[in-house]
Each structure stands twice: as structure tokens, then as C-alpha cells.
Amino acid sequence: MRPILTKDRLRVLVSALILFLLIATPTFPQKRVALQNQVRTEFLHAWNGYKQYAWGHDDLKPLSKTYHDWYAEPLLMTPVDALDTMILMGLKDEARTTREYIATHLSFDKDISVQNFEITIRLLGGLLSSYQLTGDQRLLTLAEDLGNRLLPVFNSPTGLPYRYVNLKTGKFSGNVTNPAEAGTLLVEFGTLAKLTHRQVFYDKAKRALVEIYNRRSPIGLVGTWINVDTGQWTDTDSHISGAIDSYYEYLLKCAILFDDRDCRRMWNESIKAINRYLGDPRTTEIEVIPGGAVSPIRRIQTLLWYGHADMNSGQRTSTTYGALDAFFPAVLALSGDVDRASLLQSSSFRMWSEAGIEPEEFNYQTRQITASGYPLRPEIVESAYYLYHFSLESSRRISPRPGGDHNAAYYHQMGETMWRDFVKYCRNAVGYAALKSVVTKEKSDSMQSFLFAETFKYFYLLFAPPRTLDFDTVIFNTEAHPVRRKLR
Ligand code: DMJ
């Protein structure tokens, strides 16, 4: 009789056990706690650098150890962007003093012309989120004051917002905008409307979103640049990258956050066109060594990318994908399309792995880096966090998706790799520095506030216990400020 445990079977069993341990290790609580603590420590490292060299200003310049202000007067970009992350991390003392400083020093009564989109996602979003987390009425008062000062941007013939507005005089400028800047306002303005009971905020921001959607091409795509006065497209390149990205994100998020049926319909229509014309599945042959085998076998692997196409013809215009596009797996997962989301996340991670940290832009056809900077962007981490969340959730359901647990561990592992690369290449003595080039790893003198609002936050949430933030009760604005689904 043949023995039950032959040598070959034993080898297969041992390989399977090793694989299981490799996959299971990242969920080992101690390791996760250590990573979570590291993220908090590194957040404080960068925050202390900001406090020491840039306090009261917008951003720290981490190489020259000085500060950068966006405009002639500072608007406390870093403190406002960082506050809700501190709260989530349980940094109570820092959060208390930062909140106090913001409440007593931040004023929007300034004769400066600001970029509506950036101010909305960072400051309005940050103030609203921190208000909801703390109940500090002063933050809501600041948010409403800011909202009032931004409103003149919507006074255009089309309802599309101008890009800039003077906070004191209300004078607007910038009559060529893009879908992202016009359409990434409703989470914040809509939340402000609910909290202040002033519908005007909701209506103006929603109209902007609808006006972009109404100008989609017959095949359902939008372009990159559009004239606010005439409503004519001035650049018909279509993609999910910067200048369009968060327009799509807000169609879906506003459908969920406000239960807005128009947004739901616009999302449902848009995603069909995105998948059809921008989606670019590619098959490639890879070598794998199955557990227990000695020699590799060739296997066909499908990679999914999203490229560029002309909004009218749908013809492919370029095969580039980048750090900003890497937000899309999160949005796909939130929409329920976890399969496409996980395929695309693998592609993003492939892009990250080319140089050990992700470039701003990558040609997936030629595998060349076409823009080599890394300004500390969060999107790929955000998507890892969403996929981790949905994998975990599906593994808890009665009829789980096959491999749910396995996938959650996989996203932890991916997150851990990215975290170690991020620290290795971007950390310096006083904070974190953007990279001029992911190829040479040369640093540049910039540490944008989204490092605190987003990059550290998503790394932290990826490693922290799920109870740290109840995912299903919030919607993150595009700057990672969580706002409550049930508004009060
Ligand atoms: C952030 O300000 C926001 O996430 C925005 O939507 C896109 N770019 C940066 C981060 O990369």
C-alpha cells in the first residue's frame, strides 16, 4: 500500500504552509500594531518639523527648513488638513492645541485671490470634518464664513465655477476650468448646506457637477479643459487622471452621501463610458512557480489599466497612467466593482514597483516612466485601504467571496511594502520630502499638506483595527476628510 504522506505530498503541504504563513503574517496583530504606531510616530516627526520651522504658515519646506505660503498671507493649510488625522490617531493634546490655534487665528477676511477647488477640498473639507469630530462650533462658523466667501465663483453664465476668487472682495477670475475643479465641490458645499440649513450651498455646487455632465460627448466622456463663460471644451482629452479624476469620484460619493438620485444616474452612465473607452485590459505572460513545483510555468495574466482617449471619437490618445489615477480602485470598490478595482490596484502596484516608489506618470505600454516626480501622493494607499476594507467585509459575510481574508492580508502586505519604501526614500531630518525623481530618489523642497490629511491617514487606517473608523458611516472627501453620512 502507498503511504498517505508521500515525499511529494509532504513538499506540497510544507509549501502551502509557508505560503499560508506568509499571507497570514501581516494580519498578526503585533505586526499591525507596530506598523500603526510607526505611522503615528512618523506623522509626529513631520508635524514637529512643521511646528519648529513653519508654524503659522501653510507648508514646511523640509530641505531648506523654512516655510511656504500659497498666497500673500497664510491660510493654515497644514494645521487644518492635519487636524482630523490627529483626532483619528488619538493624539489628543496635539489635536486640542491645533484646534485652539485654528479657532483663534484662522481668518478668511483677506485680500487674496484663492483657488476655489484647493481651498474647498483642504480647508472647507477639513473644517467640516473636524467640526463633526469635535462638535466645536467655532469650526463650523469658520466653514460657513469660508463658504460665503467662495460662493461668487458660481456667478457665471453657465453655472460652472470660475477657478479663483478674492476672499475679501468676491472678485472672480480664471474662466477656463476642468471637470475636477468644477465638479469636486458638492461633498463639502452639500455638507455645509445640511449643517447650516442653507440650501444655496448644495444647489450651486450640484449645478456645477451637472453642467459638466451635461456637456459630455455623445459617447459619454468628458474632456480636460472647458470654458466657464461659453461652456465649450477647449481640450477634449479624456482620462481619469488629474483635472478630471475627482469629478467622477464625487458623482459616486454624492450619490451615497446625500442619497442623490441625479448623482447616482450620472455615475451609472459615466462608468459605462469610462470602462468602455478608457479601460485598457492587457494580457501578459508571466512565469510562476506553483507551490511544490521545481520549475516555473508560463501563465497568462490580465492587467487592467485606464488610459487616455479623445472624448468624441473614443480613440486612444495615450497609454499613460499615473499616481493620480491610482485613486480609481478605491472608487470602483466603493461602487461595488471589487473585481475591476483589485485588477487595477495590482497595476498601480506594478507601477509603484518599477522604481521602488510610484512616479507621477507611467506609460504602461512601453513600461517607461514619463514623469518621474513623487510629491508624497496618497492615492495608491487610499485604494489599498478601500480594498482591504471591502475584502475584510466580504470575508465576514455569510457567503463570502472566495479568498476574502486572503485578499485583506494581501493589501496589508502591499501597504507594508509601500510604507517601508515611502519612509526609506522620503523621510529626512525634519519631515518628509517630495522626490524630484523616483529614479534617482533625489528629494525636493516640498511637503504638501495632503501628506497629513491623506497619506499618513490612509496608511494609519490600513494598519489600525477596523474599529478606529467606522467606514460605512462616513464618506471621505477627495482630501481624505471624513464627513458623516448621517449629518447633524
Ligand atoms: C489631493 O489634494 C487630493 O487628493 C486631490 O483630489 C488630488 N491631489 C491631491 C493628492 O495627490
Coordinates of C-alpha atoms and ligand atoms in Angstrom, one line a residue:
M1 CA 0.0 0.0 0.0
R2 CA 1.3 3.5 -0.8
P3 CA 2.0 5.7 2.2
I4 CA -0.6 8.5 2.7
L5 CA 2.1 11.1 3.1
T6 CA 4.4 10.7 0.1
K7 CA 7.5 12.9 -0.2
D8 CA 5.8 14.9 -2.9
R9 CA 2.7 15.4 -0.9
L10 CA 4.8 16.5 2.1
R11 CA 6.6 19.0 -0.1
V12 CA 3.2 20.4 -1.3
L13 CA 2.0 20.6 2.3
V14 CA 5.1 22.4 3.5
S15 CA 4.9 24.9 0.6
A16 CA 1.2 25.5 1.3
L17 CA 2.0 26.1 5.0
I18 CA 4.8 28.6 4.2
L19 CA 2.5 30.4 1.8
F20 CA -0.2 30.5 4.4
L21 CA 2.2 31.9 7.0
L22 CA 3.5 34.5 4.6
I23 CA 0.0 35.7 3.8
A24 CA -1.2 35.4 7.4
T25 CA 1.7 37.2 9.0
P26 CA 0.6 40.7 8.1
T27 CA -2.6 40.2 9.9
F28 CA -0.7 39.2 13.0
P29 CA -1.9 41.8 15.5
Q30 CA 1.5 42.6 16.9
K31 CA 2.9 43.4 13.5
R32 CA 0.0 45.6 12.6
V33 CA 0.1 47.4 15.9
A34 CA 3.8 48.1 15.3
L35 CA 3.1 49.5 11.9
Q36 CA 0.2 51.6 13.1
N37 CA 2.5 53.0 15.8
Q38 CA 5.2 53.7 13.3
V39 CA 2.8 55.7 11.1
R40 CA 1.7 57.7 14.2
T41 CA 5.4 58.3 15.1
E42 CA 6.3 59.4 11.6
F43 CA 3.2 61.7 11.5
L44 CA 4.5 63.4 14.6
H45 CA 8.0 63.6 13.2
A46 CA 6.7 65.6 10.2
W47 CA 4.3 67.6 12.3
N48 CA 7.1 68.6 14.8
G49 CA 9.2 69.7 11.8
Y50 CA 6.3 71.8 10.6
K51 CA 5.8 73.3 14.1
Q52 CA 9.5 74.1 14.5
Y53 CA 10.1 75.7 11.1
A54 CA 6.8 76.7 9.6
W55 CA 4.3 77.2 12.4
G56 CA 1.5 79.6 11.4
H57 CA 2.3 79.1 7.7
D58 CA 0.8 76.8 5.1
D59 CA 3.5 74.2 4.5
L60 CA 7.0 73.2 5.7
K61 CA 9.9 73.2 3.2
P62 CA 11.7 70.2 4.6
L63 CA 15.1 70.7 2.9
S64 CA 15.6 74.4 3.5
K65 CA 13.8 74.2 6.8
T66 CA 11.7 77.1 6.1
Y67 CA 8.1 77.7 5.1
H68 CA 5.9 78.1 2.0
D69 CA 2.7 80.1 1.8
W70 CA 0.3 79.6 -1.1
Y71 CA -0.7 83.3 -1.1
A72 CA 0.5 86.6 0.3
E73 CA -1.0 85.6 3.6
P74 CA -1.1 82.1 5.1
L75 CA -4.3 80.1 5.5
L76 CA -3.0 77.4 7.8
M77 CA -3.2 74.7 5.2
T78 CA -1.2 72.1 7.2
P79 CA -2.9 72.5 10.5
V80 CA -6.4 72.4 9.0
D81 CA -5.5 69.4 6.8
A82 CA -3.8 67.6 9.7
L83 CA -6.4 68.1 12.5
D84 CA -8.8 65.2 11.8
T85 CA -5.9 62.8 11.3
M86 CA -4.6 63.8 14.7
I87 CA -8.0 63.1 16.2
L88 CA -8.2 59.7 14.5
M89 CA -4.7 58.8 15.7
G90 CA -5.7 59.7 19.2
L91 CA -3.2 62.5 19.5
K92 CA -5.4 64.4 22.0
D93 CA -3.0 67.1 23.2
E94 CA -1.8 68.0 19.7
A95 CA -5.4 68.0 18.4
R96 CA -6.5 70.2 21.2
T97 CA -3.8 72.8 20.8
T98 CA -4.1 72.7 17.0
R99 CA -7.9 73.2 17.1
E100 CA -7.5 76.1 19.5
Y101 CA -4.9 77.7 17.3
I102 CA -7.1 77.4 14.2
A103 CA -10.2 78.6 16.0
T104 CA -8.4 81.7 17.3
H105 CA -6.0 82.5 14.4
L106 CA -7.6 81.5 11.2
S107 CA -9.4 84.3 9.4
F108 CA -10.7 84.4 5.8
D109 CA -11.0 88.1 5.8
K110 CA -8.0 88.5 3.5
D111 CA -7.5 90.4 0.3
I112 CA -6.1 87.4 -1.6
S113 CA -7.4 85.6 -4.7
V114 CA -7.5 81.8 -3.9
Q115 CA -8.1 78.7 -5.9
N116 CA -11.6 77.6 -5.2
F117 CA -11.1 73.9 -5.6
E118 CA -8.0 73.6 -3.4
I119 CA -9.4 75.8 -0.7
T120 CA -12.7 73.8 -0.7
I121 CA -11.2 70.3 -0.5
R122 CA -8.5 71.2 2.0
L123 CA -9.9 73.9 4.2
L124 CA -13.7 73.7 3.9
G125 CA -13.5 69.9 4.0
G126 CA -11.0 69.9 6.9
L127 CA -13.1 72.3 9.0
L128 CA -16.3 70.4 8.4
S129 CA -14.8 67.1 9.2
S130 CA -13.1 68.4 12.4
Y131 CA -16.3 70.1 13.4
Q132 CA -18.2 66.8 13.2
L133 CA -15.5 65.0 15.1
T134 CA -15.3 67.6 17.9
G135 CA -18.6 69.5 18.0
D136 CA -16.5 72.7 18.2
Q137 CA -19.0 75.3 16.8
R138 CA -16.2 77.7 16.0
L139 CA -15.0 75.4 13.2
L140 CA -18.5 75.4 11.7
T141 CA -18.6 79.2 11.9
L142 CA -15.3 79.4 10.1
A143 CA -16.6 76.9 7.4
E144 CA -19.7 78.9 6.8
D145 CA -17.7 82.2 6.5
L146 CA -15.4 80.5 4.0
G147 CA -18.4 79.1 2.1
N148 CA -19.9 82.5 1.8
R149 CA -16.7 84.0 0.5
L150 CA -16.3 81.2 -2.1
L151 CA -19.9 81.5 -3.4
P152 CA -19.2 84.2 -6.0
V153 CA -17.3 81.7 -8.2
F154 CA -20.6 80.3 -9.3
N155 CA -21.8 83.6 -10.8
S156 CA -21.1 82.6 -14.4
P157 CA -23.4 82.4 -17.4
T158 CA -23.2 78.6 -17.4
G159 CA -23.2 77.9 -13.6
L160 CA -19.7 76.4 -14.0
P161 CA -17.5 77.9 -11.3
Y162 CA -14.6 80.3 -12.0
R163 CA -11.3 79.0 -10.7
Y164 CA -10.3 81.8 -8.4
V165 CA -12.0 84.2 -6.1
N166 CA -10.8 87.1 -3.9
L167 CA -11.8 86.2 -0.3
K168 CA -12.4 89.9 0.6
T169 CA -13.9 91.4 -2.5
G170 CA -15.5 88.4 -4.1
K171 CA -13.9 89.2 -7.5
F172 CA -13.5 86.1 -9.5
S173 CA -11.2 85.1 -12.3
G174 CA -10.0 82.1 -14.3
N175 CA -12.6 81.3 -16.9
V176 CA -11.1 78.1 -18.2
T177 CA -11.6 75.2 -15.8
N178 CA -11.6 71.4 -15.7
P179 CA -14.1 68.8 -14.5
A180 CA -12.2 68.1 -11.3
E181 CA -12.1 71.7 -10.2
A182 CA -15.7 72.3 -11.2
G183 CA -17.1 69.0 -10.0
T184 CA -15.3 68.4 -6.8
L185 CA -17.2 70.7 -4.5
L186 CA -20.5 69.0 -3.6
V187 CA -19.3 66.8 -0.8
E188 CA -18.1 70.0 1.1
F189 CA -20.8 72.5 0.0
G190 CA -23.5 69.9 0.3
T191 CA -22.4 69.1 3.9
L192 CA -22.2 72.8 4.7
A193 CA -25.7 73.2 3.4
K194 CA -27.0 70.4 5.6
L195 CA -25.2 71.7 8.7
T196 CA -26.2 75.3 8.2
H197 CA -29.7 74.7 6.7
R198 CA -28.7 76.8 3.7
Q199 CA -29.7 75.0 0.5
V200 CA -27.9 77.6 -1.6
F201 CA -24.6 75.8 -1.0
Y202 CA -25.9 72.5 -2.2
D203 CA -27.7 73.9 -5.2
K204 CA -24.7 75.9 -6.6
A205 CA -22.2 73.0 -6.2
K206 CA -24.6 70.4 -7.6
R207 CA -25.4 72.6 -10.6
A208 CA -21.6 72.8 -11.4
L209 CA -21.4 69.0 -11.4
V210 CA -24.5 68.7 -13.6
E211 CA -23.2 71.3 -16.0
I212 CA -20.1 69.3 -16.6
Y213 CA -22.1 66.1 -17.0
N214 CA -24.5 67.8 -19.5
R215 CA -21.6 68.6 -21.7
R216 CA -20.4 65.0 -22.0
S217 CA -19.8 63.8 -25.6
P218 CA -22.3 61.6 -27.4
I219 CA -20.2 58.6 -26.3
G220 CA -20.4 59.7 -22.6
L221 CA -17.0 61.1 -22.0
V222 CA -15.8 64.5 -20.7
G223 CA -12.7 66.4 -21.7
T224 CA -9.9 68.1 -19.8
W225 CA -10.5 71.9 -20.1
I226 CA -13.7 73.8 -20.5
N227 CA -14.6 77.5 -20.8
V228 CA -16.7 78.7 -17.9
D229 CA -18.4 81.5 -19.9
T230 CA -19.2 79.6 -23.1
G231 CA -19.4 76.0 -21.8
Q232 CA -17.2 74.9 -24.8
W233 CA -14.5 72.3 -24.3
T234 CA -11.0 73.7 -25.0
D235 CA -9.2 70.3 -24.6
T236 CA -11.0 67.1 -25.5
D237 CA -8.6 64.6 -24.0
S238 CA -10.5 62.2 -21.8
H239 CA -9.0 60.2 -18.9
I240 CA -9.3 59.6 -15.2
S241 CA -6.2 61.4 -14.3
G242 CA -5.6 64.9 -12.8
A243 CA -8.0 67.6 -13.9
I244 CA -10.8 65.0 -14.3
D245 CA -10.3 62.4 -11.5
S246 CA -12.3 63.6 -8.6
Y247 CA -15.3 64.7 -10.8
Y248 CA -16.1 61.0 -11.2
E249 CA -15.2 60.4 -7.5
Y250 CA -17.8 63.0 -6.4
L251 CA -20.6 61.7 -8.7
L252 CA -20.5 58.4 -6.8
K253 CA -19.7 59.8 -3.4
C254 CA -22.5 62.4 -3.6
A255 CA -24.9 59.7 -4.7
I256 CA -24.1 57.8 -1.5
L257 CA -23.6 60.7 0.9
F258 CA -26.8 62.6 0.0
D259 CA -28.8 59.8 -1.5
D260 CA -28.9 62.0 -4.6
R261 CA -30.6 60.2 -7.5
D262 CA -29.2 62.5 -10.1
C263 CA -25.7 61.8 -9.0
R264 CA -26.4 58.1 -9.0
R265 CA -27.7 58.3 -12.5
M266 CA -24.8 60.4 -13.7
W267 CA -22.3 58.0 -12.1
N268 CA -24.1 54.9 -13.6
E269 CA -23.9 56.4 -17.1
S270 CA -20.4 57.7 -16.7
I271 CA -18.8 54.5 -15.5
K272 CA -20.1 52.6 -18.6
A273 CA -18.2 55.0 -20.9
I274 CA -15.1 55.0 -18.7
N275 CA -14.8 51.3 -18.7
R276 CA -15.6 51.0 -22.4
Y277 CA -13.3 53.7 -23.8
L278 CA -10.7 54.4 -21.1
G279 CA -10.3 50.9 -19.7
D280 CA -7.4 49.1 -21.3
P281 CA -7.1 45.4 -20.3
R282 CA -3.8 43.9 -21.4
T283 CA -2.7 40.3 -21.2
T284 CA 0.9 39.5 -20.4
E285 CA 2.8 36.2 -20.0
I286 CA 4.4 35.7 -16.6
E287 CA 6.5 32.9 -15.1
V288 CA 5.2 31.4 -11.8
I289 CA 6.5 28.5 -9.7
P290 CA 3.4 26.8 -8.2
G291 CA 3.7 25.5 -4.7
G292 CA 5.6 22.3 -4.6
A293 CA 6.9 22.6 -8.2
V294 CA 10.6 23.0 -9.0
S295 CA 10.4 24.6 -12.4
P296 CA 8.4 27.7 -13.5
I297 CA 5.4 27.5 -15.7
R298 CA 4.2 30.3 -18.0
R299 CA 0.8 31.8 -17.2
I300 CA -1.3 34.4 -18.9
Q301 CA -2.0 37.3 -16.6
T302 CA -4.6 40.1 -17.3
L303 CA -3.7 43.6 -16.2
L304 CA -6.2 46.4 -16.3
W305 CA -5.1 50.0 -17.0
Y306 CA -7.1 53.1 -17.8
G307 CA -5.5 55.3 -20.5
H308 CA -6.5 58.4 -22.4
A309 CA -8.9 58.7 -25.3
D310 CA -10.5 61.5 -27.3
M311 CA -13.8 62.4 -25.7
N312 CA -15.7 62.5 -29.1
S313 CA -14.2 59.6 -31.0
G314 CA -13.2 57.3 -28.2
Q315 CA -9.8 56.8 -30.0
R316 CA -6.9 56.0 -27.7
T317 CA -4.7 59.1 -27.4
S318 CA -2.1 57.8 -24.9
T319 CA -1.3 54.8 -22.8
T320 CA -0.2 56.7 -19.7
Y321 CA -1.4 56.1 -16.2
G322 CA -0.1 57.8 -13.0
A323 CA -0.1 58.4 -9.3
L324 CA -3.3 60.5 -9.5
D325 CA -5.1 57.8 -11.5
A326 CA -4.4 55.4 -8.6
F327 CA -7.4 56.7 -6.7
F328 CA -9.7 54.8 -9.1
P329 CA -9.6 51.4 -7.5
A330 CA -11.0 53.0 -4.3
V331 CA -13.9 54.5 -6.3
L332 CA -14.5 51.2 -8.2
A333 CA -14.6 49.3 -4.9
L334 CA -16.9 51.8 -3.4
S335 CA -19.2 51.4 -6.4
G336 CA -19.3 47.6 -5.8
D337 CA -17.0 46.6 -8.6
V338 CA -14.3 45.0 -6.5
D339 CA -13.1 42.8 -9.3
R340 CA -12.1 45.6 -11.5
A341 CA -10.8 47.5 -8.5
S342 CA -8.4 44.7 -7.5
L343 CA -7.1 44.2 -11.0
L344 CA -6.4 47.9 -11.3
Q345 CA -4.8 48.1 -7.9
S346 CA -2.4 45.3 -9.0
S347 CA -1.5 47.5 -12.0
S348 CA -0.9 50.5 -9.7
F349 CA 1.3 48.5 -7.5
R350 CA 3.2 47.3 -10.6
M351 CA 3.8 51.0 -11.4
W352 CA 5.0 51.6 -7.8
S353 CA 7.4 48.6 -8.1
E354 CA 9.1 49.8 -11.3
A355 CA 11.3 52.2 -9.3
G356 CA 10.5 51.2 -5.7
I357 CA 8.1 54.1 -5.4
E358 CA 5.5 55.5 -7.7
P359 CA 6.2 58.0 -10.4
E360 CA 3.7 60.8 -11.4
E361 CA 3.2 59.2 -14.8
F362 CA 4.0 55.8 -16.4
N363 CA 3.5 54.5 -19.9
Y364 CA 2.0 51.1 -19.4
Q365 CA 2.6 50.0 -22.9
T366 CA 6.3 50.8 -23.1
R367 CA 6.8 50.5 -19.3
Q368 CA 8.6 53.8 -19.3
I369 CA 8.4 56.4 -16.6
T370 CA 7.2 59.6 -18.4
A371 CA 7.1 61.9 -15.4
S372 CA 9.4 61.0 -12.6
G373 CA 8.4 63.2 -9.6
Y374 CA 6.7 61.9 -6.4
P375 CA 5.0 64.7 -4.4
L376 CA 4.1 62.3 -1.5
R377 CA 0.8 61.4 -3.1
P378 CA -1.7 59.2 -1.2
E379 CA -4.0 57.7 -3.9
I380 CA -2.5 54.3 -4.2
V381 CA -2.6 53.9 -0.4
E382 CA -6.2 55.1 -0.3
S383 CA -7.1 52.4 -2.8
A384 CA -5.2 49.7 -0.8
Y385 CA -7.2 50.8 2.3
Y386 CA -10.6 50.6 0.5
L387 CA -9.8 47.2 -1.0
Y388 CA -8.6 46.0 2.4
H389 CA -11.8 47.2 3.9
F390 CA -14.0 45.5 1.3
S391 CA -12.0 42.3 1.3
L392 CA -12.4 42.1 5.1
E393 CA -16.1 42.8 4.9
S394 CA -16.8 40.2 2.2
S395 CA -14.9 37.6 4.2
R396 CA -17.3 38.2 7.1
R397 CA -20.5 37.8 5.0
I398 CA -22.5 34.6 5.2
S399 CA -21.5 33.6 1.7
P400 CA -18.0 35.1 1.5
R401 CA -16.2 36.0 -1.7
P402 CA -13.6 33.2 -2.2
G403 CA -10.3 34.4 -0.7
G404 CA -11.7 37.4 1.1
D405 CA -9.4 37.0 4.1
H406 CA -6.5 36.2 1.9
N407 CA -7.1 39.5 0.0
A408 CA -7.2 41.6 3.1
A409 CA -3.8 40.2 4.1
Y410 CA -2.6 40.8 0.6
Y411 CA -3.5 44.5 0.8
H412 CA -1.7 44.8 4.2
Q413 CA 1.3 43.3 2.7
M414 CA 1.2 45.7 -0.2
G415 CA 0.7 48.6 2.3
E416 CA 3.6 47.5 4.3
T417 CA 5.9 47.4 1.3
M418 CA 4.7 50.9 0.2
W419 CA 5.1 52.2 3.7
R420 CA 8.7 51.0 4.0
D421 CA 9.6 52.4 0.6
F422 CA 7.9 55.7 1.5
V423 CA 9.9 56.1 4.7
K424 CA 13.1 54.9 3.1
Y425 CA 13.1 57.4 0.3
C426 CA 11.1 60.4 1.5
R427 CA 12.0 60.8 5.2
N428 CA 14.5 63.5 6.2
A429 CA 15.7 65.0 9.4
V430 CA 12.7 67.3 9.9
G431 CA 9.9 65.7 8.0
Y432 CA 9.1 64.1 4.6
A433 CA 10.2 65.5 1.3
A434 CA 8.7 65.0 -2.2
L435 CA 11.0 63.3 -4.7
K436 CA 12.3 65.2 -7.8
S437 CA 12.7 61.8 -9.4
V438 CA 11.7 58.3 -8.3
V439 CA 14.6 57.0 -10.4
T440 CA 17.4 59.0 -8.8
K441 CA 15.5 59.4 -5.5
E442 CA 16.7 63.0 -5.3
K443 CA 14.5 64.9 -2.9
S444 CA 12.8 68.3 -3.5
D445 CA 12.0 71.0 -1.0
S446 CA 8.2 70.4 -0.7
M447 CA 5.9 68.8 1.9
Q448 CA 2.3 69.4 0.8
S449 CA -0.4 69.4 3.4
F450 CA -2.1 66.4 1.9
L451 CA 0.7 64.4 3.4
F452 CA -1.0 64.9 6.8
A453 CA -4.6 64.8 5.6
E454 CA -4.3 61.8 3.3
T455 CA -1.0 59.9 3.0
F456 CA -0.5 59.3 6.8
K457 CA -4.2 58.9 7.4
Y458 CA -4.7 56.1 4.8
F459 CA -1.5 54.3 5.9
Y460 CA -2.7 54.6 9.5
L461 CA -6.2 53.3 8.7
L462 CA -4.8 50.4 6.7
F463 CA -2.9 49.1 9.7
A464 CA -5.2 50.2 12.5
P465 CA -8.0 48.0 13.8
P466 CA -11.2 48.4 11.7
R467 CA -13.0 50.0 14.7
T468 CA -10.7 53.0 14.5
L469 CA -13.1 54.5 12.0
D470 CA -16.4 53.0 11.1
F471 CA -16.0 53.1 7.3
D472 CA -19.7 52.7 6.5
T473 CA -20.7 55.8 8.4
V474 CA -18.6 58.2 6.5
I475 CA -17.6 59.4 3.1
F476 CA -14.1 60.7 2.6
N477 CA -13.8 63.9 0.6
T478 CA -11.1 63.9 -2.0
E479 CA -8.6 65.2 0.6
A480 CA -9.5 62.3 2.9
H481 CA -11.6 64.3 5.3
P482 CA -14.3 62.0 6.5
V483 CA -17.8 63.5 6.7
R484 CA -20.7 61.7 8.2
R485 CA -23.3 60.0 6.1
K486 CA -25.9 60.9 8.6
L487 CA -25.5 64.6 9.0
R488 CA -26.3 66.5 12.2
Ligands
DMJ1 C1 -5.1 66.0 -3.1 O1 -5.1 67.3 -2.9 C2 -6.5 65.5 -3.5 O2 -6.5 64.1 -3.3 C3 -6.8 65.8 -4.9 O3 -8.1 65.2 -5.3 C4 -5.8 65.3 -5.9 N1 -4.5 65.6 -5.5 C5 -4.0 65.6 -4.1 C6 -3.2 64.5 -3.7 O4 -2.5 63.8 -4.6

